[in-house]
Amino acid sequence: MKRTHNFNAGPAAIPLAVLEKAQSELIDFKGTGMSVMELSHRSKPYEDVHNKASQMMRELMDIPEEYEVLFLQGGASLQFAMIPMNFLKSGSPAHFVMSGVWSEKALAEAAKLGETAVIGSSKDDRYTFVPEKFEDPSEGSYVHLTSNNTIYGTQWKTFPKTKLPLVADMSSDIMSRKIDVSQFSLIYAGAQKNLGPSGVTVVIVKKEMLENANQEIPSILKYATHSKQNSLYNTPPTFAIYMLSLVLEWMKEQGGLAAIEELNERKAQIIYSCIDKSGGFYRGHAKKESRSNMNITFTLENEELTKAFLKESKERGFSGLNGHRSIGGCRASAYNAVPLEACEALAEFMTEFQKKHR
Amino acid sequence: MKRTHNFNAGPAAIPLAVLEKAQSELIDFKGTGMSVMELSHRSKPYEDVHNKASQMMRELMDIPEEYEVLFLQGGASLQFAMIPMNFLKSGSPAHFVMSGVWSEKALAEAAKLGETAVIGSSKDDRYTFVPEKFEDPSEGSYVHLTSNNTIYGTQWKTFPKTKLPLVADMSSDIMSRKIDVSQFSLIYAGAQKNLGPSGVTVVIVKKEMLENANQEIPSILKYATHSKQNSLYNTPPTFAIYMLSLVLEWMKEQGGLAAIEELNERKAQIIYSCIDKSGGFYRGHAKKESRSNMNITFTLENEELTKAFLKESKERGFSGLNGHRSIGGCRASAYNAVPLEACEALAEFMTEFQKKHR
């Protein structure tokens, strides 16, 4: 069986070892005579999976005691609504640092629910970098940023220390590197890039945030509801959380986030260096200092060559190299589960393609 | 490999043939060289799965043109909030027919968001039947009912024709029988009982409802958002929808809803008749006219016997026979995927247990 070189932007590659493990126990989970999908979410075997996933998140990310780890549904898009519903206070704006389309969506949803302010943006520069310099506000409900921008291929390299609670959408680079969780009051991420299949959203939230949250909202949209019930308020997406637990186990086997970060750096460099050495044949979208190790965005000299590149890459067994429909071009998403070999194969193909078409 | 007799209340049994199919293509979906979980939700192979699931829902349930079929996240619990957010109008109450705990939850969430009224309830009779007789209101936003009550084991046998739009939570009996969709304005159901794994929620909604819906709510919580984008507004839970599509295919192979309904009737009768013939050794919770074909609830003569029954049933390879923590006792959930043989085996065990303990 031939595995495709999977550079999909999300849902994305899942480690082969994880898929094989899931396959092997899909019908009979640990001798229960049932699939993990068929277990009650209140049964011991499922609760073990659930608690293990949360405990491994804590271990791998070194999450302090005073934070909750929640498994929710609805993706980052539901977080765009839940965050302001819970934490945006009347007369106390939510501040946004704008680094791309996903920041814009987060802002637009918050603006429906309360006062917002933009404190930094690279929009006028086509989001080619992350706006690290912004006026740190001292009044307001929170500061929101997007840690990695899938569409533009930019990534915060270090995070600001803000006076207000810092909220980060880490959907596309969570657990791809070591971070200091204590700098944030809330981190959220859809699983479908670095953590597993779509259908589960991870939220890491400081407990003190929950105490001061807005109360008059539906139970299911309140973080406190899920926190009080260990993410078992209602039936969780059990299979997605099971897959997450396997991915986390795999991460640990890889040597944890330090080793994963180093490998991600190498993987990205292989492709960036191919771009940089191409003498302008390949052109990176992001400014060097903001280049993402997750999403490598580039175009070719002209539209025609870009099209030929995408067509040929597909024929050669590469998936997902087309850029997001909003900006076009090419994009290689090299999330945690994309092996080094796939990046080497891509660089090789890029070099070959350049020779042929120069 | 021995399969457990799975009577779990949800997540619940999934047809073995479906699990086997999923297992066989888990790593390489239709020659893509990727798992279905690794496919982009905007790719052709995934879109085929997505559209097939929605088209098969239409076919099997005979859903009229003027309805949308949506695949959402968050379970029925998120619907408890979304329905009033979208459809509860100021000064125009939502009316509730109360048949159990899930009706109560739906009511409580709506009450946070607007005016509500209870127009029928069997609460005073410990929810032993569904309150078919209620005053049909002519003014208000909608009427809400719960078609099947997992905890009490009751089920609406025919549905009322209401003047206002009728909204039904069918989480625990959707597609277990033929219904006339045109009687309803909105039907919703978490998948984890009759349709597949947890993590996807099916909503069938009349298009004209969307036109008159409240506008000032977050995009992700608006039905119109999902309807406009074929449930691809954000990344859907692709694997859960894939499993749903396999379950729907299996349903078609079983002969569609008419055949499934007949089999469900037979399955339930096997167990009910065991209760009825037991001379009071087993005692059904629900009144006969409201008995559910999905969840068969009963107790034994005394607490001690009930405990012994549950313990022994577990040892004999039956899963999930304990009643809901709120009412105790026993419950056999015989959803679509529970085979006739499992019900026969349960009846046999019940008879044997009675002989031994009488």
XYZ file of C-alpha atoms in Angstrom:
716
model
C 0.000 0.000 0.000
C 1.372 3.381 -0.981
C 0.894 6.315 1.412
C 0.277 9.688 -0.189
C 2.605 12.547 0.801
C -0.096 14.339 2.734
C 0.407 18.133 2.910
C -3.279 18.855 3.544
C -4.026 22.007 5.523
C -6.579 20.259 7.764
C -7.989 17.715 8.249
C -4.424 16.577 7.754
C -1.956 13.739 8.086
C -2.252 11.397 11.053
C 0.758 9.256 12.050
C 0.625 5.898 10.279
C 1.377 4.100 13.554
C -1.698 5.738 15.095
C -3.927 4.696 12.220
C -2.600 1.161 12.403
C -3.259 0.977 16.117
C -6.791 2.333 15.650
C -7.394 -0.141 12.870
C -6.176 -3.095 14.908
C -8.567 -2.433 17.785
C -11.458 -0.861 15.854
C -13.844 -3.774 16.377
C -12.668 -5.016 19.748
C -11.316 -2.360 22.056
C -9.060 -3.918 24.693
C -11.101 -7.086 24.955
C -14.417 -5.326 25.626
C -16.029 -7.040 22.644
C -17.034 -3.585 21.413
C -15.546 -0.810 19.343
C -14.350 2.227 21.269
C -17.171 4.023 19.397
C -19.717 1.679 20.967
C -18.653 2.244 24.565
C -20.756 4.300 26.905
C -19.050 7.603 27.671
C -19.731 6.807 31.326
C -17.998 3.414 31.197
C -14.649 2.712 32.781
C -12.817 1.795 29.545
C -13.919 5.026 27.867
C -13.235 7.169 30.906
C -9.701 5.808 30.941
C -9.215 6.997 27.365
C -10.736 10.379 28.170
C -8.688 10.979 31.297
C -5.529 9.721 29.703
C -5.912 12.202 26.849
C -6.305 15.057 29.265
C -3.463 13.903 31.480
C -1.121 13.494 28.494
C -1.965 16.983 27.269
C -0.908 18.237 30.701
C 2.267 16.220 30.689
C 3.401 17.017 27.154
C 2.548 20.718 27.294
C 3.584 21.088 30.930
C 0.230 22.666 31.779
C 0.138 24.165 35.288
C -2.354 22.949 37.928
C -4.381 26.150 37.739
C -5.519 25.398 34.196
C -8.358 23.181 32.978
C -8.063 21.029 29.874
C -11.410 20.711 28.084
C -12.532 18.647 25.108
C -15.338 20.418 23.269
C -17.012 20.302 19.885
C -17.628 22.880 17.153
C -14.058 23.737 16.164
C -12.343 27.099 16.508
C -15.423 28.662 14.898
C -17.512 27.886 17.969
C -14.729 29.273 20.156
C -14.994 32.565 18.226
C -18.477 32.832 19.779
C -17.920 31.154 23.149
C -14.950 33.304 24.150
C -16.791 36.626 23.958
C -19.993 35.062 25.339
C -18.055 33.976 28.423
C -15.446 36.682 28.854
C -16.362 39.864 27.002
C -17.645 42.304 29.624
C -19.880 45.244 28.944
C -17.876 48.446 28.497
C -14.600 46.544 28.487
C -13.422 45.799 24.939
C -11.824 42.642 23.593
C -8.576 43.593 21.837
C -7.470 41.851 18.645
C -4.076 41.486 17.038
C -4.815 40.786 13.397
C -2.621 38.370 11.461
C -4.984 36.879 8.905
C -8.411 35.636 7.924
C -8.899 33.607 11.109
C -8.177 36.653 13.264
C -10.745 38.512 11.174
C -13.347 35.842 11.794
C -12.652 35.812 15.537
C -12.982 39.610 15.580
C -16.205 39.639 13.552
C -17.927 37.201 15.912
C -16.797 39.050 19.028
C -17.991 42.325 17.515
C -21.515 40.892 17.332
C -21.445 40.334 21.063
C -19.711 43.368 22.499
C -17.098 46.062 22.148
C -13.896 45.248 20.250
C -10.691 47.049 19.303
C -7.898 46.291 16.843
C -4.511 46.930 18.483
C -2.225 45.594 15.761
C -2.530 44.353 12.200
C -0.427 43.379 9.208
C -3.381 43.481 6.855
C -1.970 46.416 4.853
C 1.066 44.233 4.130
C -1.086 41.337 2.918
C -0.526 39.586 6.231
C 3.043 38.736 5.290
C 4.180 38.937 8.908
C 2.778 38.818 12.421
C 2.356 42.247 14.020
C 4.594 41.694 17.013
C 4.648 45.363 17.869
C 1.360 46.580 19.246
C 0.285 48.885 22.042
C -0.400 46.593 25.003
C -3.743 47.712 26.421
C -4.257 48.013 30.157
C -8.035 48.142 30.075
C -10.425 45.703 28.503
C -11.616 42.108 28.734
C -8.774 40.292 26.975
C -6.266 40.321 24.102
C -6.747 37.809 21.267
C -4.175 36.569 18.767
C -3.790 33.742 16.256
C -0.524 31.910 16.858
C -0.140 30.512 13.355
C -1.785 31.637 10.155
C -2.486 28.713 7.858
C -3.494 30.808 4.883
C -0.520 33.206 4.847
C 2.025 30.865 6.358
C 3.091 33.091 9.242
C 3.694 32.209 12.864
C 4.410 34.056 16.090
C 7.955 33.120 17.120
C 7.662 34.458 20.653
C 4.510 35.523 22.405
C 3.887 38.915 23.951
C 3.419 39.354 27.675
C 0.154 41.240 27.944
C -1.366 43.055 30.879
C -4.835 41.690 30.101
C -5.618 37.969 29.808
C -4.107 36.620 26.597
C -6.304 34.355 24.469
C -4.759 32.439 21.568
C -6.169 30.474 18.683
C -3.519 27.774 18.265
C -5.530 25.574 15.935
C -2.769 25.185 13.417
C 0.327 24.944 15.560
C -0.686 23.583 18.947
C 1.855 21.085 20.269
C 4.170 21.655 17.328
C 6.632 23.335 19.699
C 7.209 24.120 23.330
C 5.353 27.100 24.691
C 4.920 28.597 28.125
C 1.247 27.961 28.877
C 1.346 30.296 31.862
C 1.598 33.282 29.491
C -1.936 32.582 28.309
C -5.332 32.685 29.962
C -6.991 30.599 27.279
C -5.636 28.520 24.403
C -7.937 26.821 21.908
C -7.397 24.542 18.938
C -9.406 22.353 16.625
C -7.710 18.940 16.598
C -7.625 18.390 12.858
C -4.155 19.759 12.175
C -1.715 18.530 14.798
C -3.837 16.467 17.168
C -5.993 14.028 15.242
C -9.235 13.975 13.291
C -11.731 16.837 13.122
C -14.581 16.834 15.620
C -12.852 17.669 18.875
C -11.615 21.045 20.078
C -9.076 21.383 22.845
C -9.400 24.301 25.251
C -6.837 25.073 27.942
C -8.201 27.696 30.273
C -7.033 29.287 33.495
C -9.474 28.426 36.280
C -9.720 32.008 37.517
C -11.153 32.998 34.105
C -14.140 30.734 34.765
C -14.909 32.361 38.091
C -15.304 35.765 36.506
C -17.139 34.608 33.405
C -20.550 35.823 32.249
C -23.300 33.682 33.728
C -26.376 34.361 31.619
C -25.576 32.129 28.671
C -26.736 28.651 27.624
C -25.167 25.862 29.698
C -23.498 24.143 26.776
C -21.744 27.385 25.760
C -20.329 28.007 29.229
C -16.774 26.799 29.873
C -17.620 26.338 33.550
C -20.222 23.704 32.621
C -17.612 21.563 30.915
C -14.969 22.237 33.514
C -17.261 21.099 36.347
C -18.032 17.857 34.539
C -14.632 16.881 33.180
C -15.890 17.485 29.602
C -18.627 14.905 30.178
C -21.560 17.302 30.543
C -23.014 15.803 27.414
C -21.838 12.947 25.214
C -18.349 13.875 24.028
C -17.031 12.937 20.564
C -15.579 9.728 21.989
C -13.830 8.391 18.916
C -12.144 11.724 18.155
C -10.898 11.907 21.747
C -9.659 8.323 21.482
C -7.708 9.252 18.339
C -6.349 12.304 20.145
C -5.147 10.059 22.963
C -3.309 7.840 20.468
C -1.710 10.866 18.798
C -0.561 12.164 22.179
C 0.941 8.783 22.985
C 2.759 8.879 19.656
C 4.056 12.375 20.457
C 5.484 11.111 23.682
C 7.206 8.273 21.859
C 8.739 10.826 19.480
C 10.423 12.428 22.466
C 7.812 15.023 23.383
C 7.448 18.591 22.200
C 11.146 19.454 22.272
C 11.956 16.680 19.796
C 8.873 17.435 17.705
C 9.765 21.110 17.563
C 13.265 20.323 16.365
C 11.993 17.981 13.687
C 9.376 20.502 12.540
C 12.109 23.106 12.231
C 14.186 20.739 10.062
C 11.220 19.762 7.924
C 10.276 23.364 7.225
C 13.887 24.371 6.537
C 14.202 21.726 3.852
C 11.396 23.369 1.898
C 12.246 26.993 2.737
C 15.816 26.452 1.673
C 14.587 25.043 -1.616
C 12.576 28.245 -2.079
C 15.476 30.488 -1.072
C 17.940 28.767 -3.366
C 15.615 28.875 -6.366
C 16.687 32.355 -7.439
C 13.102 33.580 -7.527
C 11.608 30.577 -9.272
C 9.726 29.883 -6.012
C 8.624 32.921 -4.027
C 7.690 32.692 -0.368
C 4.671 34.670 0.762
C 5.728 35.265 4.364
C 8.568 37.535 5.476
C 11.466 35.440 6.728
C 11.185 36.487 10.354
C 7.536 35.367 10.499
C 7.778 32.168 8.476
C 5.588 29.368 9.757
C 7.010 25.929 10.358
C 3.540 24.522 9.826
C 2.336 26.089 6.578
C 4.847 26.954 3.920
C 3.265 29.298 1.381
C 4.760 30.182 -1.979
C 3.971 30.953 -5.584
C 5.891 30.370 -8.779
C 7.033 32.971 -11.302
C 3.650 33.093 -12.955
C 0.143 31.701 -12.732
C 0.730 29.210 -15.513
C 3.773 27.664 -13.834
C 1.927 27.536 -10.518
C -0.858 25.581 -12.169
C 1.586 23.205 -13.822
C 3.364 22.703 -10.510
C 0.140 21.852 -8.690
C -1.001 19.501 -11.427
C 2.290 17.666 -11.632
C 2.698 17.437 -7.863
C -0.666 15.717 -7.644
C 0.347 13.190 -10.258
C 3.498 12.519 -8.292
C 1.588 11.577 -5.143
C 1.566 14.860 -3.212
C -1.767 15.918 -1.727
C -2.920 19.343 -0.597
C -0.284 21.625 -2.139
C -2.772 24.151 -3.466
C -2.985 27.393 -1.511
C -6.152 28.493 0.245
C -8.850 29.593 -2.232
C -8.631 33.146 -0.869
C -4.999 33.770 -1.908
C -4.177 30.981 -4.365
C -0.605 29.851 -4.980
C 0.898 26.865 -3.217
C 0.995 25.753 0.382
C 2.704 22.818 2.016
C 1.308 22.065 5.449
C 3.960 20.134 7.328
C 2.167 19.393 10.583
C 3.598 17.067 13.241
C 2.457 13.888 11.492
C 4.021 14.747 8.125
C 7.230 12.719 8.034
C 10.631 14.194 7.244
C 10.760 11.943 4.175
C 7.668 13.613 2.728
C 9.362 17.021 3.049
C 12.532 15.687 1.453
C 10.489 14.188 -1.368
C 8.746 17.521 -1.883
C 12.023 19.464 -1.957
C 13.388 16.983 -4.450
C 10.321 17.333 -6.618
C 10.521 21.145 -6.417
C 14.163 21.122 -7.522
C 13.411 18.746 -10.349
C 10.404 20.774 -11.451
C 12.509 23.928 -11.491
C 15.199 22.313 -13.658
C 12.597 21.153 -16.123
C 10.743 24.442 -16.366
C 13.478 27.000 -16.022
C -13.591 -12.739 18.522
C -16.634 -12.526 20.743
C -18.987 -9.559 20.350
C -20.614 -8.263 23.496
C -24.421 -8.024 23.545
C -24.393 -4.257 23.467
C -27.469 -2.674 25.078
C -25.731 0.625 25.809
C -27.971 3.706 25.880
C -25.594 5.765 23.763
C -22.966 5.782 22.433
C -24.366 2.437 21.423
C -24.037 -0.563 19.140
C -22.868 -0.022 15.574
C -23.552 -2.717 12.978
C -20.654 -5.159 12.804
C -20.649 -4.951 8.997
C -20.163 -1.177 9.263
C -17.259 -1.535 11.688
C -15.654 -4.124 9.437
C -15.975 -1.893 6.406
C -14.521 1.068 8.323
C -11.684 -1.098 9.553
C -10.848 -2.402 6.098
C -10.446 1.077 4.609
C -9.213 2.948 7.683
C -5.699 3.482 6.370
C -6.363 3.723 2.663
C -9.714 5.206 1.737
C -10.706 4.143 -1.774
C -7.168 4.171 -3.091
C -6.413 7.750 -1.978
C -3.402 6.558 0.034
C -4.925 8.373 3.022
C -7.390 7.633 5.787
C -10.809 9.226 5.383
C -9.799 11.201 8.522
C -6.817 12.653 6.654
C -8.782 13.946 3.679
C -9.431 17.644 3.261
C -13.103 18.422 3.845
C -12.964 20.332 0.567
C -11.644 17.366 -1.423
C -13.731 15.396 -3.899
C -13.485 12.049 -2.080
C -14.676 13.570 1.185
C -17.386 15.647 -0.462
C -18.735 12.466 -2.008
C -19.050 10.922 1.465
C -20.670 14.080 2.837
C -23.175 14.467 0.038
C -23.990 10.791 -0.018
C -24.819 10.860 3.687
C -27.184 13.755 3.193
C -28.751 12.239 0.093
C -29.280 8.883 1.816
C -30.931 10.592 4.780
C -33.346 12.156 2.283
C -33.984 8.882 0.537
C -34.454 6.707 3.617
C -36.578 9.201 5.550
C -38.382 10.457 2.459
C -37.504 14.048 3.333
C -39.367 16.591 1.175
C -37.502 19.085 -1.035
C -38.389 22.032 1.193
C -36.249 20.707 4.040
C -32.531 21.047 4.628
C -30.438 18.242 6.069
C -27.584 19.581 8.206
C -24.650 17.895 9.925
C -23.640 19.852 13.011
C -21.649 19.317 16.182
C -22.440 19.653 19.875
C -25.173 17.027 20.280
C -28.781 17.622 21.265
C -27.494 19.787 24.123
C -26.280 22.422 21.673
C -29.639 22.223 19.875
C -31.345 23.056 23.181
C -29.624 26.440 22.866
C -29.592 26.897 19.084
C -33.322 26.340 18.604
C -34.439 29.186 20.873
C -31.541 31.387 19.704
C -32.783 31.019 16.134
C -36.535 30.690 16.492
C -37.765 31.984 19.835
C -39.285 35.406 19.185
C -39.751 38.112 21.739
C -43.254 38.010 23.236
C -44.046 34.726 21.520
C -43.450 31.747 23.794
C -41.926 28.389 22.977
C -44.309 25.651 24.149
C -43.018 22.432 25.666
C -44.603 19.018 26.019
C -42.752 17.383 28.879
C -42.006 13.674 28.754
C -38.781 13.363 30.701
C -35.408 14.727 31.722
C -34.403 15.656 28.191
C -37.560 17.710 27.727
C -36.706 19.419 31.011
C -33.223 20.277 29.779
C -34.566 21.626 26.503
C -37.065 23.755 28.423
C -34.486 25.059 30.899
C -32.180 26.262 28.132
C -34.998 27.927 26.181
C -36.187 29.628 29.366
C -32.801 31.358 29.635
C -33.339 32.892 26.222
C -36.995 33.879 26.148
C -40.555 33.125 27.149
C -41.608 29.494 27.545
C -44.773 27.590 28.480
C -45.487 24.003 29.464
C -48.560 22.712 27.630
C -48.462 19.075 28.700
C -46.524 16.901 31.108
C -46.486 13.440 32.614
C -44.061 14.444 35.332
C -46.582 13.867 38.107
C -46.840 10.269 36.918
C -43.083 9.773 36.996
C -42.996 10.182 33.217
C -44.502 6.733 32.740
C -46.254 7.820 29.535
C -46.084 10.515 26.885
C -48.640 13.289 27.374
C -50.422 12.925 24.070
C -53.306 15.117 25.177
C -52.339 18.738 25.423
C -53.937 22.041 24.500
C -52.592 22.863 21.044
C -51.512 26.508 21.224
C -52.298 28.898 18.395
C -49.878 31.615 19.423
C -46.181 31.315 20.077
C -42.898 30.540 18.372
C -43.046 26.737 18.260
C -44.014 23.542 20.058
C -41.243 21.229 21.285
C -41.441 17.539 22.140
C -39.064 14.625 22.749
C -40.062 11.688 20.540
C -38.473 8.982 22.682
C -37.423 9.121 26.294
C -34.330 7.053 26.919
C -34.448 7.319 30.687
C -38.106 6.351 31.189
C -38.480 4.124 28.156
C -41.445 5.895 26.620
C -42.076 6.842 23.006
C -44.648 8.842 21.074
C -46.553 6.357 18.920
C -48.174 8.983 16.688
C -47.257 12.626 16.524
C -49.637 15.505 17.081
C -50.559 17.913 14.310
C -49.817 21.313 15.797
C -50.826 24.771 14.621
C -47.389 26.170 15.421
C -44.137 24.766 13.995
C -43.409 21.413 15.624
C -39.827 20.813 16.798
C -38.786 17.330 17.882
C -35.758 15.944 19.653
C -35.467 12.509 18.024
C -32.013 11.712 19.360
C -32.966 8.284 20.602
C -35.342 7.027 17.936
C -34.496 8.764 14.686
C -34.698 6.377 11.743
C -35.925 3.547 13.934
C -39.312 3.781 12.190
C -41.121 5.563 9.413
C -42.354 9.028 10.215
C -43.964 11.789 8.195
C -41.281 14.471 8.149
C -43.740 17.037 6.788
C -45.462 17.145 10.191
C -42.347 18.742 11.673
C -40.581 22.040 11.168
C -37.369 20.863 12.750
C -36.065 17.450 13.786
C -32.751 17.015 15.567
C -30.780 14.039 16.771
C -27.339 13.247 18.092
C -26.002 10.352 16.026
C -24.771 8.159 18.853
C -27.848 5.992 19.277
C -29.211 4.956 15.898
C -26.920 6.643 13.404
C -23.291 6.038 14.287
C -20.650 7.354 16.673
C -21.032 10.454 18.824
C -19.754 13.729 17.413
C -22.264 14.544 14.707
C -25.777 15.910 15.102
C -28.349 15.626 12.341
C -30.797 18.500 11.874
C -33.678 18.373 9.404
C -35.207 21.811 9.090
C -37.879 23.360 6.918
C -36.327 26.063 4.769
C -39.024 28.616 5.579
C -37.968 28.428 9.249
C -34.559 29.776 8.281
C -36.006 32.789 6.514
C -37.813 33.961 9.630
C -35.023 33.147 12.067
C -33.375 35.626 14.446
C -30.400 37.275 12.798
C -28.347 38.763 15.634
C -26.591 35.615 16.784
C -23.085 34.206 16.219
C -22.617 32.760 12.713
C -21.793 29.270 13.902
C -25.015 29.096 15.934
C -27.220 30.122 13.009
C -28.841 27.311 11.046
C -28.839 29.516 7.943
C -25.023 29.624 8.019
C -24.789 25.860 7.751
C -27.630 25.587 5.286
C -26.002 28.084 2.895
C -22.740 26.155 2.989
C -23.956 22.565 2.837
C -22.701 21.981 6.406
C -19.191 22.950 5.294
C -19.076 26.422 6.888
C -16.292 25.152 9.083
C -14.501 21.805 9.217
C -17.176 19.179 9.840
C -16.541 16.052 11.951
C -15.545 14.149 8.821
C -14.999 10.712 10.307
C -18.311 10.756 12.195
C -20.110 11.742 8.979
C -18.304 8.970 7.124
C -19.495 6.455 9.751
C -23.003 7.885 9.434
C -22.860 7.323 5.679
C -21.883 3.684 6.223
C -24.696 3.192 8.741
C -27.188 4.683 6.283
C -25.958 2.350 3.576
C -26.422 -0.557 5.962
C -29.970 0.625 6.744
C -30.766 0.589 3.052
C -29.432 -2.937 2.761
C -31.693 -3.974 5.653
C -34.665 -2.906 3.567
C -35.016 0.697 4.690
C -37.038 2.122 7.559
C -40.108 -0.074 7.048
C -38.078 -3.243 7.533
C -36.083 -1.712 10.386
C -39.273 -0.625 12.127
C -40.711 -4.107 11.884
C -37.564 -5.672 13.267
C -37.362 -3.135 16.101
C -40.953 -3.972 16.999
C -40.118 -7.685 17.125
C -36.934 -7.108 19.122
C -38.735 -5.016 21.739
C -41.646 -7.454 21.941
C -39.328 -10.323 22.787
C -38.198 -8.468 25.899
C -41.538 -6.883 26.809
C -43.248 -10.232 26.574
C -40.644 -11.673 28.911
C -41.506 -8.901 31.381
C -45.254 -9.384 30.952
C -45.086 -13.132 31.408
C -42.914 -12.898 34.505
C -45.846 -12.488 36.883
C -44.375 -9.372 38.421
C -40.820 -10.639 38.745
C -39.882 -8.028 36.148
C -41.804 -4.752 36.260
C -41.908 -2.379 33.304
C -41.589 1.313 34.100
C -43.578 2.641 31.136
C -47.330 2.275 30.648
C -48.009 -0.192 27.875
C -49.466 2.332 25.443
C -46.297 4.452 25.632
C -43.689 1.704 25.677
C -40.561 2.538 23.734
C -39.168 0.137 21.179
C -35.775 1.665 21.759
C -35.317 1.673 25.525
C -36.955 -1.035 27.584
C -36.975 -0.003 31.239
C -37.788 -2.294 34.113
C -36.983 -3.157 37.694
C -37.054 -6.408 39.613
C -39.063 -7.212 42.743
C -36.530 -5.566 44.989
C -33.301 -3.632 44.943
C -31.234 -6.656 45.869
C -32.518 -8.739 42.993
C -32.026 -5.835 40.605
C -28.395 -5.614 41.668
C -27.906 -9.360 41.309
C -29.492 -9.227 37.847
C -27.203 -6.437 36.697
C -24.132 -8.137 38.070
C -24.920 -11.495 36.544
C -25.923 -10.010 33.181
C -22.531 -8.346 32.952
C -20.757 -11.606 33.638
C -22.811 -13.207 30.912
C -21.646 -10.737 28.258
C -24.435 -8.149 28.303
C -23.359 -4.517 28.372
C -25.327 -1.441 29.405
C -28.312 -2.970 31.209
C -28.162 -0.619 34.163
C -30.811 2.093 34.198
C -29.945 5.775 34.051
C -28.378 6.999 37.300
C -31.386 9.270 37.854
C -33.951 6.454 38.153
C -31.920 3.278 38.640
C -33.312 -0.133 37.754
C -32.596 -1.799 34.420
C -32.726 -0.617 30.839
C -32.132 -2.470 27.612
C -31.495 -0.120 24.713
C -32.313 -2.022 21.550
C -31.382 0.507 18.897
C -31.274 -0.335 15.193
C -27.853 -1.952 15.332
C -28.684 -4.324 18.190
C -29.317 -7.660 16.485
C -32.418 -9.765 17.079
C -30.155 -12.472 18.471
C -28.979 -10.172 21.255
C -32.593 -9.562 22.283
C -33.334 -13.269 22.177
C -30.263 -13.948 24.275
C -31.374 -11.318 26.778
C -34.910 -12.760 27.041
C -33.425 -16.206 27.539
C -31.145 -14.911 30.275
C -34.052 -13.067 31.945
C -36.164 -16.249 31.993
C -33.300 -18.288 33.339
C -32.510 -15.696 35.992
C -36.131 -15.668 37.092
C -36.231 -19.454 37.429
C -33.105 -19.377 39.535
C -34.180 -16.565 41.817
C -37.904 -17.112 42.192
